[in-house]
XYZ file of C-alpha atoms in Angstrom:
617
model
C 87.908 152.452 113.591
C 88.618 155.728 115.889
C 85.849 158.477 115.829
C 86.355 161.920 116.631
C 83.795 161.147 119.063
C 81.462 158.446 120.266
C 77.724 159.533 121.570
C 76.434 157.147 123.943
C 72.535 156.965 123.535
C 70.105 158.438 120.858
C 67.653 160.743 122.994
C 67.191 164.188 121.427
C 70.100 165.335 123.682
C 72.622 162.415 121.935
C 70.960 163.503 118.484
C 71.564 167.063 119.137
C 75.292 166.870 120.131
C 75.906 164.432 117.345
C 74.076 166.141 114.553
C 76.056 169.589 116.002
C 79.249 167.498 115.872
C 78.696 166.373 112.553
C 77.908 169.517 111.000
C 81.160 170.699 112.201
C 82.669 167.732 110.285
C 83.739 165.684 113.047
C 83.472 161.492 112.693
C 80.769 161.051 114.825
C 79.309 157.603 115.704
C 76.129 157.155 117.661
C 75.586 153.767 119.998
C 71.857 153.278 120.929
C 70.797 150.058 122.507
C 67.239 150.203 120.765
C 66.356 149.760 116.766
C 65.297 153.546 115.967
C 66.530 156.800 117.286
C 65.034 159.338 119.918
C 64.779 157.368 122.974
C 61.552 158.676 124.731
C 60.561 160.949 121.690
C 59.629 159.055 118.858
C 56.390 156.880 117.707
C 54.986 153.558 117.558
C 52.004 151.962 114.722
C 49.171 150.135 115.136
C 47.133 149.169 112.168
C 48.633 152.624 110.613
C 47.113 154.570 113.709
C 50.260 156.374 114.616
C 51.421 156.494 119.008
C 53.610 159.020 120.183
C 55.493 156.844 122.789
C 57.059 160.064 125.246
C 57.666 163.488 124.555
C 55.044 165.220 122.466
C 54.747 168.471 124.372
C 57.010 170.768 122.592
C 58.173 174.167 122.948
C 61.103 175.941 121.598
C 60.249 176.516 118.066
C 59.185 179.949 118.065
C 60.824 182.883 115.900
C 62.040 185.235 119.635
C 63.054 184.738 122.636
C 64.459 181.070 124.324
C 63.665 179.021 121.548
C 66.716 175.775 121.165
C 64.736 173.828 119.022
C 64.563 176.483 116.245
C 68.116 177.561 117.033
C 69.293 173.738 116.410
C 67.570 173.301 113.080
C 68.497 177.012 111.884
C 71.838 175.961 112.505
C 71.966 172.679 110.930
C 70.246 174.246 108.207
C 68.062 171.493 108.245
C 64.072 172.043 107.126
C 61.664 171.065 109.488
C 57.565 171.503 109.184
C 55.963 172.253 112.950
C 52.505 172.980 113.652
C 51.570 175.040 115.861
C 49.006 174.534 118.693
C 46.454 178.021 118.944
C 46.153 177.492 122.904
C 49.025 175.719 125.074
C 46.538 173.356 126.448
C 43.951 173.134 129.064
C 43.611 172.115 133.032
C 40.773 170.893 134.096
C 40.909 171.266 137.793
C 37.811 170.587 139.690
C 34.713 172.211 138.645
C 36.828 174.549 136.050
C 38.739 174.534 133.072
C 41.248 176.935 132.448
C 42.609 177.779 129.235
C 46.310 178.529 128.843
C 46.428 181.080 126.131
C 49.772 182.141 124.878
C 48.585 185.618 125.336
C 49.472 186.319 129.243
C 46.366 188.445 129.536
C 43.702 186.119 128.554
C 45.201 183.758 130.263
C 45.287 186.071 133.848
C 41.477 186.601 132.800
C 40.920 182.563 132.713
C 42.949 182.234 136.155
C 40.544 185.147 137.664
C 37.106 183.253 136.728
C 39.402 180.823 139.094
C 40.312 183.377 141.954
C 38.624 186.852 141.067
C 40.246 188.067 144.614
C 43.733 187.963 142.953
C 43.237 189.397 139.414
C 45.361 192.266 140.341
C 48.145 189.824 142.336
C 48.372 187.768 138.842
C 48.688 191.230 136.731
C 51.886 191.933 138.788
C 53.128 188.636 139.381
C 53.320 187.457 135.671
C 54.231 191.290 134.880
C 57.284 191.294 136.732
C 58.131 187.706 135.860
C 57.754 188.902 131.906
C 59.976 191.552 132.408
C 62.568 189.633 134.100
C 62.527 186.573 131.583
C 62.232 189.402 128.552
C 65.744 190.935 129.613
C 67.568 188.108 131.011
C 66.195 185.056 128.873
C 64.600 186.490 125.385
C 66.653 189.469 124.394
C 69.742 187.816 123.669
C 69.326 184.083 123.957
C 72.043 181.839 125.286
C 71.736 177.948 124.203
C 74.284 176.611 126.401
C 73.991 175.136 130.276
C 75.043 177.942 133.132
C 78.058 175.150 133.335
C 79.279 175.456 129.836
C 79.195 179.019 129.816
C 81.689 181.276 128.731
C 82.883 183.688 131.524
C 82.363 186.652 129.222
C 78.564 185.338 128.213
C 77.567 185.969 131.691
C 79.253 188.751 132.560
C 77.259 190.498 129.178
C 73.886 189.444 130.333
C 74.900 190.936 133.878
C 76.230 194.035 132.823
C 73.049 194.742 130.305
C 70.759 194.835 133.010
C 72.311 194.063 136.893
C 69.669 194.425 138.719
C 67.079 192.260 137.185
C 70.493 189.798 137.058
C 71.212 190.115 140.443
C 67.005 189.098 141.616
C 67.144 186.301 139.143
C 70.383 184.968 141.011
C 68.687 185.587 144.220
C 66.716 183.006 143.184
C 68.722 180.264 143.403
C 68.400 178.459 146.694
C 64.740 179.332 147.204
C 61.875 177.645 146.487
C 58.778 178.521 144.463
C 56.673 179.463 147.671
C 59.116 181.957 148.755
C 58.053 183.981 145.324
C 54.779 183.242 145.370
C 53.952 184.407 149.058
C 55.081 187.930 147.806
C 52.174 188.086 145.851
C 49.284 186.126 146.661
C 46.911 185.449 150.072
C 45.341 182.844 149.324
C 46.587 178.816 149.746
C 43.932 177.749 146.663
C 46.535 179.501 144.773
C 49.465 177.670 145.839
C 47.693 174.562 144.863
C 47.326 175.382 141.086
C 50.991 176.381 140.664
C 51.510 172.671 142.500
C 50.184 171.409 139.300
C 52.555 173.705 137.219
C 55.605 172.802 138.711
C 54.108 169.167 138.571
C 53.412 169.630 134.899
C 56.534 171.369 133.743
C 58.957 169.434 136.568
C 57.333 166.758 138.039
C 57.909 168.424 141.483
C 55.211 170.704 143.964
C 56.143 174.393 144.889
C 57.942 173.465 148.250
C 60.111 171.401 146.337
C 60.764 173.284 143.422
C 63.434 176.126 142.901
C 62.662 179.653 142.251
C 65.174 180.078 139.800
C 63.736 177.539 137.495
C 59.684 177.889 138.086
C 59.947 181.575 137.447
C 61.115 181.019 134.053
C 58.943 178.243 133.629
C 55.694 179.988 134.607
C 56.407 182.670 131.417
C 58.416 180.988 128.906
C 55.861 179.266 127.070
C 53.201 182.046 126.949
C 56.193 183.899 125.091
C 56.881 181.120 122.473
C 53.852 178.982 122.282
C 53.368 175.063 122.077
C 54.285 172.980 118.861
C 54.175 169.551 117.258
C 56.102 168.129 114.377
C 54.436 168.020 111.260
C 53.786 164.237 110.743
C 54.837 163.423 114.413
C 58.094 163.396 115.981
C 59.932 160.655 113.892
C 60.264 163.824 111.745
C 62.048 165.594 114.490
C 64.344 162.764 115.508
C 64.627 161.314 112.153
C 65.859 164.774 110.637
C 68.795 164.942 113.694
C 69.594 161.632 112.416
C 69.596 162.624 108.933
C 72.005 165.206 109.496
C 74.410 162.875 111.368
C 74.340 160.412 108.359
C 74.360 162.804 105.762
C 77.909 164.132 107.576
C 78.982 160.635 107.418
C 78.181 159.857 110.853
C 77.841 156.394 112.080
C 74.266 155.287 113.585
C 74.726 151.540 115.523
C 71.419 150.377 116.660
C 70.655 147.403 118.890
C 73.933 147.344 120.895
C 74.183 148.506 124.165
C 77.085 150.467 125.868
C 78.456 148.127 128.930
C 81.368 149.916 129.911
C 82.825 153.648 129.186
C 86.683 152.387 128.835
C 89.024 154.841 131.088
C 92.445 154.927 130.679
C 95.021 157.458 133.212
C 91.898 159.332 133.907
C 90.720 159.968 130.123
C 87.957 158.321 128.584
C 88.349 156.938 125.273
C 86.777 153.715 124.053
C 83.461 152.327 125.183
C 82.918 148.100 124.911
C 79.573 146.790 123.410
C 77.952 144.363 125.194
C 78.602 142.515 121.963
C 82.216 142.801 122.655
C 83.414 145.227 120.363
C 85.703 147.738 121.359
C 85.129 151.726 119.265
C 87.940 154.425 119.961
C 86.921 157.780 120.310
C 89.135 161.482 121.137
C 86.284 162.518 123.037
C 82.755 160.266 124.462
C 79.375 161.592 124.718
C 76.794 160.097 127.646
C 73.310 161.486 127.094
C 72.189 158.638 129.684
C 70.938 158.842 133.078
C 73.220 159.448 135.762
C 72.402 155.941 137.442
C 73.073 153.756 134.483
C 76.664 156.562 134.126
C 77.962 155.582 137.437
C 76.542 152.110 138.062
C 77.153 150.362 135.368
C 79.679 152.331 132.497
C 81.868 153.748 135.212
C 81.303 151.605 138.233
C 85.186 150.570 138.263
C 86.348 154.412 137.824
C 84.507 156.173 139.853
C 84.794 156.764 143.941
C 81.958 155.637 146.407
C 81.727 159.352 147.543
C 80.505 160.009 143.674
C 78.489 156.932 143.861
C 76.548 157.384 147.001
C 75.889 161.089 145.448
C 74.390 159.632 143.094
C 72.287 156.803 144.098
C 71.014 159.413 147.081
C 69.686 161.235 144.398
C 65.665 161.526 144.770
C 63.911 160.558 141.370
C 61.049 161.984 139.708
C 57.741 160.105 140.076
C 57.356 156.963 137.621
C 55.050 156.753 135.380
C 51.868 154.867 133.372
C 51.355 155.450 129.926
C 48.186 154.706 127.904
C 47.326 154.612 123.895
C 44.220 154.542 122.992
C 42.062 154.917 119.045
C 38.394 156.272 119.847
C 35.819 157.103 117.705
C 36.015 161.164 117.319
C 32.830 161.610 118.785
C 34.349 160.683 122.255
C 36.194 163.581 122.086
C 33.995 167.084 122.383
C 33.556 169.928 120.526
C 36.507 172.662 121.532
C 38.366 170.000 123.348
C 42.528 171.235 122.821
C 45.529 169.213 121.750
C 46.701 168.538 125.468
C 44.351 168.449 128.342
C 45.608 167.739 131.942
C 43.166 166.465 134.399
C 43.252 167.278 138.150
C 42.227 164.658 140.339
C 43.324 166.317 143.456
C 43.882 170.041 144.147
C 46.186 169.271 146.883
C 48.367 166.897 146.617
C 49.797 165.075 143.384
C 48.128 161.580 143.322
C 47.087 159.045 140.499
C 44.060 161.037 139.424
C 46.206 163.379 137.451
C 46.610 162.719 133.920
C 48.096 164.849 131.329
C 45.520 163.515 127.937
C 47.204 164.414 124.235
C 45.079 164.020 121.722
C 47.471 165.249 118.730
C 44.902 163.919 115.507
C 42.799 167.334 116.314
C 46.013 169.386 114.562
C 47.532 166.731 112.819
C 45.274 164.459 110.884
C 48.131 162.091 109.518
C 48.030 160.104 112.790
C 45.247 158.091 112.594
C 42.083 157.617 109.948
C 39.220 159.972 109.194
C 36.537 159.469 112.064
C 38.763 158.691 114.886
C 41.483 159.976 117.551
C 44.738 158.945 118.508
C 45.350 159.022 122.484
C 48.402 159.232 124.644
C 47.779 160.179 128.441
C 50.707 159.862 130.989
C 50.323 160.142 134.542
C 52.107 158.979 138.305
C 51.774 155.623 139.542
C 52.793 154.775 142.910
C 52.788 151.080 143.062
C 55.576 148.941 143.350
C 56.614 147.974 139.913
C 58.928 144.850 138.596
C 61.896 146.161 136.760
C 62.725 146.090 133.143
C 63.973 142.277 132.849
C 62.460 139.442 131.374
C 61.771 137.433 133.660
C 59.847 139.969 135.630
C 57.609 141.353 132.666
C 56.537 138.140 131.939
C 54.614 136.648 134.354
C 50.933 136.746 135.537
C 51.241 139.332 138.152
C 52.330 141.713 136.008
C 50.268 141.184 133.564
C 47.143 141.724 136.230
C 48.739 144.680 137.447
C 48.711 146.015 133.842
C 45.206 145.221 133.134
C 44.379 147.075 136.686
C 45.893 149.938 135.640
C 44.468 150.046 132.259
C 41.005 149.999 133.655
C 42.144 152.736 136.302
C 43.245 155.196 133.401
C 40.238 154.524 131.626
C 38.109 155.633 134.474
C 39.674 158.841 134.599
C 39.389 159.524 130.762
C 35.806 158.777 130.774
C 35.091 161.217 133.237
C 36.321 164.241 131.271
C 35.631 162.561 128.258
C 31.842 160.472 129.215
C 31.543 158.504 126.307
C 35.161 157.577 125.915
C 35.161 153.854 126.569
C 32.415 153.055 124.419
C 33.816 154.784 121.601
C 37.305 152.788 122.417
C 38.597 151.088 119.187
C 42.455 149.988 120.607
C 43.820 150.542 123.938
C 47.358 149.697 125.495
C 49.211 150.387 128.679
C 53.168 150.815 129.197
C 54.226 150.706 132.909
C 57.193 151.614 134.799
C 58.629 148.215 133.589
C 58.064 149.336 130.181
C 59.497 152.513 130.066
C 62.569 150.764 132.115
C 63.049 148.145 129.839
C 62.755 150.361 126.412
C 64.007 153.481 127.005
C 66.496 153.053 130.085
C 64.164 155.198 132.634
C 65.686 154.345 135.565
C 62.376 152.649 137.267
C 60.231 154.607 135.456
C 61.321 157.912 136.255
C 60.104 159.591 133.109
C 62.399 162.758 133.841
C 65.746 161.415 135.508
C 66.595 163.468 138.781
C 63.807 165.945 140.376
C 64.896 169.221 139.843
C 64.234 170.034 142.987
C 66.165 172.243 145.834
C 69.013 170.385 146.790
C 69.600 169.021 143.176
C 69.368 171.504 140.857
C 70.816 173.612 138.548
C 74.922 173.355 139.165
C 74.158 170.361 142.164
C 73.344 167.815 139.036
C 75.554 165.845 136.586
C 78.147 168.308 134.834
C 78.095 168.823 130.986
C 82.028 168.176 131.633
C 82.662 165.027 133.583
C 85.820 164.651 136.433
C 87.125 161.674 133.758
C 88.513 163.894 130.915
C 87.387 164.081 127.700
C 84.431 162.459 128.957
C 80.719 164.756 128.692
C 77.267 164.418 129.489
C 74.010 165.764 128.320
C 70.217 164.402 129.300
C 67.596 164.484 131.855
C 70.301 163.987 134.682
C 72.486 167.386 133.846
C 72.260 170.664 134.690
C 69.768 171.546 131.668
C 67.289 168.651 132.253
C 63.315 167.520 132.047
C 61.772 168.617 128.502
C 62.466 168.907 125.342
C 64.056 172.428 125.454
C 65.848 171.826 128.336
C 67.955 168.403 127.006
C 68.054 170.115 123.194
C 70.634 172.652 125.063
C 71.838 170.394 127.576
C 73.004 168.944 124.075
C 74.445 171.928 122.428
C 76.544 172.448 125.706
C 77.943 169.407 124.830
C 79.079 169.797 121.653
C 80.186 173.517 121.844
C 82.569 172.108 124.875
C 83.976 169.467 122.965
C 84.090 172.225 120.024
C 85.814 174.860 122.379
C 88.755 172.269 123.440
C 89.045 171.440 119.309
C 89.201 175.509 118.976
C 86.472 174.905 116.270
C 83.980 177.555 116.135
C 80.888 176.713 118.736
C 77.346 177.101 117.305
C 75.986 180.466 119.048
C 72.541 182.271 118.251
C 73.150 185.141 115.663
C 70.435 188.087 114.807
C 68.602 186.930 111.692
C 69.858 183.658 111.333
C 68.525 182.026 108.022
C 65.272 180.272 109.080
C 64.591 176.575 108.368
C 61.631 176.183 110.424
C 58.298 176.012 108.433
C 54.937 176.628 110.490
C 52.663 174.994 108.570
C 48.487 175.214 108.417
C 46.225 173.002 111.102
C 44.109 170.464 110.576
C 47.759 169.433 109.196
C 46.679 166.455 106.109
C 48.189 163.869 104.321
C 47.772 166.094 101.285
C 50.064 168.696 102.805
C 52.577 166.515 103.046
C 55.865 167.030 101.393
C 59.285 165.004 101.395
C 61.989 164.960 98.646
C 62.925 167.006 96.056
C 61.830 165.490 92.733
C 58.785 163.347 92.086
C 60.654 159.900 92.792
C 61.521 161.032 96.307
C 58.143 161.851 97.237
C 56.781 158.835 96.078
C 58.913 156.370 97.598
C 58.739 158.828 101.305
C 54.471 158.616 100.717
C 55.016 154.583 99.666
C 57.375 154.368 103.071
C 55.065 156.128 105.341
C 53.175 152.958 105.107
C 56.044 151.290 106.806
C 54.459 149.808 110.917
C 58.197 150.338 111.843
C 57.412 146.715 113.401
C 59.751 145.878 116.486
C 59.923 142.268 115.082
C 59.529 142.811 111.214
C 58.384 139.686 109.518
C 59.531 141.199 105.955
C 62.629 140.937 107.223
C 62.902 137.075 107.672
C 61.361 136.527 104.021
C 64.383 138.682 102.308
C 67.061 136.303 101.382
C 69.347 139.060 101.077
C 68.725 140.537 104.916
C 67.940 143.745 103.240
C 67.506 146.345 106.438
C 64.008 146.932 105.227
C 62.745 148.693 108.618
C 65.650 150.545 108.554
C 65.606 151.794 105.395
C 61.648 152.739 105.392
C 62.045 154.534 108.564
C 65.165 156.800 106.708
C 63.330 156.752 103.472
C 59.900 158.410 105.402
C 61.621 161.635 107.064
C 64.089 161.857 103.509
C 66.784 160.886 104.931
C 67.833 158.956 101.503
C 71.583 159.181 101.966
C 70.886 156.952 104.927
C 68.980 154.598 103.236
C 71.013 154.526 100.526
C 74.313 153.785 102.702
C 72.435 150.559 104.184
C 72.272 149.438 100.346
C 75.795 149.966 99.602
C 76.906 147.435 102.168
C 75.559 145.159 99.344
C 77.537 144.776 95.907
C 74.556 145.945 94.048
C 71.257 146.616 95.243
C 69.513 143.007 95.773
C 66.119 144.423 95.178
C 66.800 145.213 91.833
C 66.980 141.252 90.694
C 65.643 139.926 93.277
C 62.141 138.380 91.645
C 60.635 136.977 95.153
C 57.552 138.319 96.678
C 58.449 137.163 100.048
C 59.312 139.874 101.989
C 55.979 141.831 100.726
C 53.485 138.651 101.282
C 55.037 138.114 105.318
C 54.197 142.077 105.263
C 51.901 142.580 108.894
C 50.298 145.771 106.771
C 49.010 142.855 104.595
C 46.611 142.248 107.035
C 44.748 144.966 107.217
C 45.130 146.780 104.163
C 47.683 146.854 101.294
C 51.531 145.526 101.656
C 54.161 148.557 101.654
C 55.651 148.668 98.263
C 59.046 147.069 99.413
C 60.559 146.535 96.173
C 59.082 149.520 94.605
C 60.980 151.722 97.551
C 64.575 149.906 97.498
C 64.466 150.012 93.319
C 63.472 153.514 93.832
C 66.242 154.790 95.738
């Protein structure tokens, strides 16, 4: 079968460009070497204690200003529920905590307790930073890379106000220092940004460019920090719901070995089961190692190669999930805590803590919170093969570093280990192995001088009709930034089709619904009828199990992960299609228990309603 065109990975950037693609009726088929979509965003179970795996610290939803998540949904005119957090989070550094309020005056009030010699240096500094980001970024958003951009989109933004167009610009090929020395004396200073740039880029203030950190440093006290209602398998299940209901093509479990070029034009990729898929037009949203190493290696030069490979990459990372008792976890304690271990250098004391079950209660049971808390590691680590996991070193190491991220916990948190209920560590191995990040590197490239903005991977690729979106382009590291790296994609591919692009539009119908915090189970709401609900709330129960045992008792091979995972966002039509590969629905004779009694949730509690799902739908 030939698609229209062929996304290569299931990250929120691949999801983005394909659900875009879709909406626009295009055949779109998605190829993601793991068994569920959104790549580092997305969620793991434990004993119904729900993990976020990656990305949990999202902006981008508000109702102004830079805001591609809302744009995305509004324009898929897909519903979405997002809770929103009342603080951005907190820093502990040193013998303070600082508050980030969304409010840019409370929060220079928090940074004076800090520094009270540079209140007034902080009123200007974020004051002219506002202003700046106000007219060039918020008053007429653009959701599309500076690569993808129409000529007559920038010339607009210039022309409505040059000269605050002409000092962002200026920014380019400085670093963050350069800015900040025009405003403050004082090193201690420089030293908290580090951890902002750290935070928002994984780089320090030497390294990172002006252009970039003096968005950064505003943008999210103008929109605020969110969380999808439920977790984020609502966010990437509902771009995948879109796809499917546009009768795109989701293929799980295969991996893309080679992007197939013919007389410079890219237009079939090979499985590493074999099969070859056609495509007009291919999609990468991988990283720009795995692009040129491995799915280009025979079409590329060395020049582009050694570019590449020379390429510096951001810090890996260590990962640990944790259930504690809630009384580990103090009074006033916010959503996302970072802890400083030093103020003047990034090292393995610093620790970015989520604790998402204060706003959203679904996550875990009454009494208890669910922990995720990512940080650098600068060991050597084994890669993502096999035969390296899998031995006793490895093993040690992990244990090591368990104990090592516990320590830090417990000091902002003292009674944190003794509370502990379930605790797990994912390495650089792990996140190398699962989610292709190239030896850990949680955020592809630094975006540092020397490799950012228009000196990263294009949206447009030198092999025609070949794109890219992700971490590795010119719109990389969080959410926001890979949701429009995505949207570049698809408008290009859109432009060449001369199909309308999707561009932001005063009062654009809003499907974004901020809902009330402590977000509960009662509160939740999937479907439109009674049925719908029912089988979503029976579905929910679903572990999502990498190897599911209910699986191997149904004689029929019934998807039944598959289907659950669909089933608990509302993604029916999904569901539904995995059924009509079948005659007739199997479940509906089918008079064997199996698949319920080999159920893991059986072990701890109830089975999920298998048969009562499938017959439902």
């Amino acid at each position: 079968m030939e698609y229209d065109v062929i996304v290569i990975g299931a990250g929120i950037s691949g999801l983005t460009a394909a659900s875009l693609l879709a909406k626009r009726k295009l055949k779109v088929c998605v190829v993601e070497a793991q068994n569920k979509p959104g790549g580092s965003c997305g969620i793991f179970k434990r004993k119904d204690t729900v993990f976020e795996q990656g990305a949990a610290m999202i902006y981008g939803f508000n109702d102004k200003g830079f805001a591609p998540h809302r744009f995305v949904f509004n324009a898929l005119e897909e519903p979405i529920d997002i809770i929103k957090h009342d603080e951005l989070y907190a820093i502990n550094y040193g013998e303070h905590r600082i508050i980030f309020h969304e409010d840019i005056n409370m929060f220079i009030e928090e940074l004076t307790k800090v520094f009270p010699d540079e209140k007034e240096n902080f009123k200007r500094f974020y004051n002219d930073l506002s202003k700046q980001y106000t007219k060039i970024i918020a008053e007429k958003p653009n959701f599309i890379s500076p690569d993808a951009m129409k000529k007559s989109q920038g010339l607009e933004g210039f022309l409505r106000h040059p000269i605050e167009y002409i000092r962002f610009l200026g920014y380019m090929n400085k670093n963050t220092v350069s800015i900040l020395k025009k405003y403050f004396k004082y090193e201690n200073v420089f030293n908290l940004f580090d951890k902002l740039t750290s935070t928002y880029c994984y780089t320090n203030v030497e390294e990172t460019p002006a252009i970039l950190s003096s968005i950064m440093f505003v943008d999210n006290h103008f929109g605020g920090s969110y969380y999808p209602a439920g977790s984020t398998l609502n966010l990437v299940g509902k771009l995948e719901k879109v796809i499917e209901e546009n009768h795109g093509q989701m293929i799980y479990r295969k991996e893309v070995e080679k992007i197939i070029v013919e007389n410079n034009k890219a237009n079939k990729v090979k499985l590493d089961d074999g099969t070859i898929i056609s495509g007009k037009y291919i999609i990468n949203s991988g990283n720009i190692w795995n692009l040129y190493n491995k799915l280009l290696k025979d079409n590329i030069s060395e020049e582009i190669k050694t570019w590449a490979n020379n390429l510096e990459k951001s810090y890996p990372s260590v990962v640990l999930f944790a259930l504690v008792k809630e009384e580990a976890i103090p009074e006033g304690t916010l959503p996302i805590e970072m802890i400083i271990g030093n103020k003047t250098k990034l090292d393995e004391g610093e620790v970015t803590v989520y604790i998402l079950s204060i706003d959203d209660k679904t996550l875990c049971e009454k009494g208890y919170h669910t922990i995720f808390a990512i940080g650098p590691t600068f060991k050597k680590w084994p890669k993502g093969f096999k035969n390296n996991y899998n031995t006793k070193t490895y093993r040690e190491m992990k244990e090591v570093e368990k104990y090592r991220m516990l320590d830090i916990l417990e000091k902002r948190f003292p009674s944190f280990k003794e509370n502990l209920c379930h605790v797990e560590v994912s390495t650089p191995t792990t996140l190398n192995r699962y989610v292709l990040k190239e030896e850990g590197s949680v955020a592809g490239p630094k975006q540092k001088l020397g490799q950012h903005m228009l000196k990263r991977l294009k949206t447009k690729s030198e092999i025609n009709n070949l794109f890219n979106c992700g971490e590795s382009t010119v719109m990389g590291t969080g959410t926001p930034a890979v949701t429009v790296s995505g949207i570049s994609a698809a408008n290009l591919i859109l432009r060449d089709l001369g199909i309308q692009e999707f561009e932001y539009k005063e009062n654009m119908k809003n499907y974004v619904n901020i809902v009330k915090k402590p977000f509960g189970k009662n509160q939740i709401k999937i479907g439109k009828n009674k049925n719908e609900e029912k089988i979503a709330k029976l579905a929910l129960e679903c572990q999502f199990c990498d190897n599911p045992l209910c699986e191997r008792g149904c004689i029929d091979n019934v998807p039944i992960r598959e289907i659950n995972r669909r089933v608990a966002v509302g993604n029916y039509y999904g569901a539904k299609k995995l059924l009509r590969v079948y005659d007739s629905n199997p479940c509906l004779s089918c008079e064997s228990k199996e698949c319920e009694n080999k159920c893991i949730r059986k072990g701890f509690k109830k089975e999920v309603s298998i048969k009562e799902i499938n017959t439902g739908l």
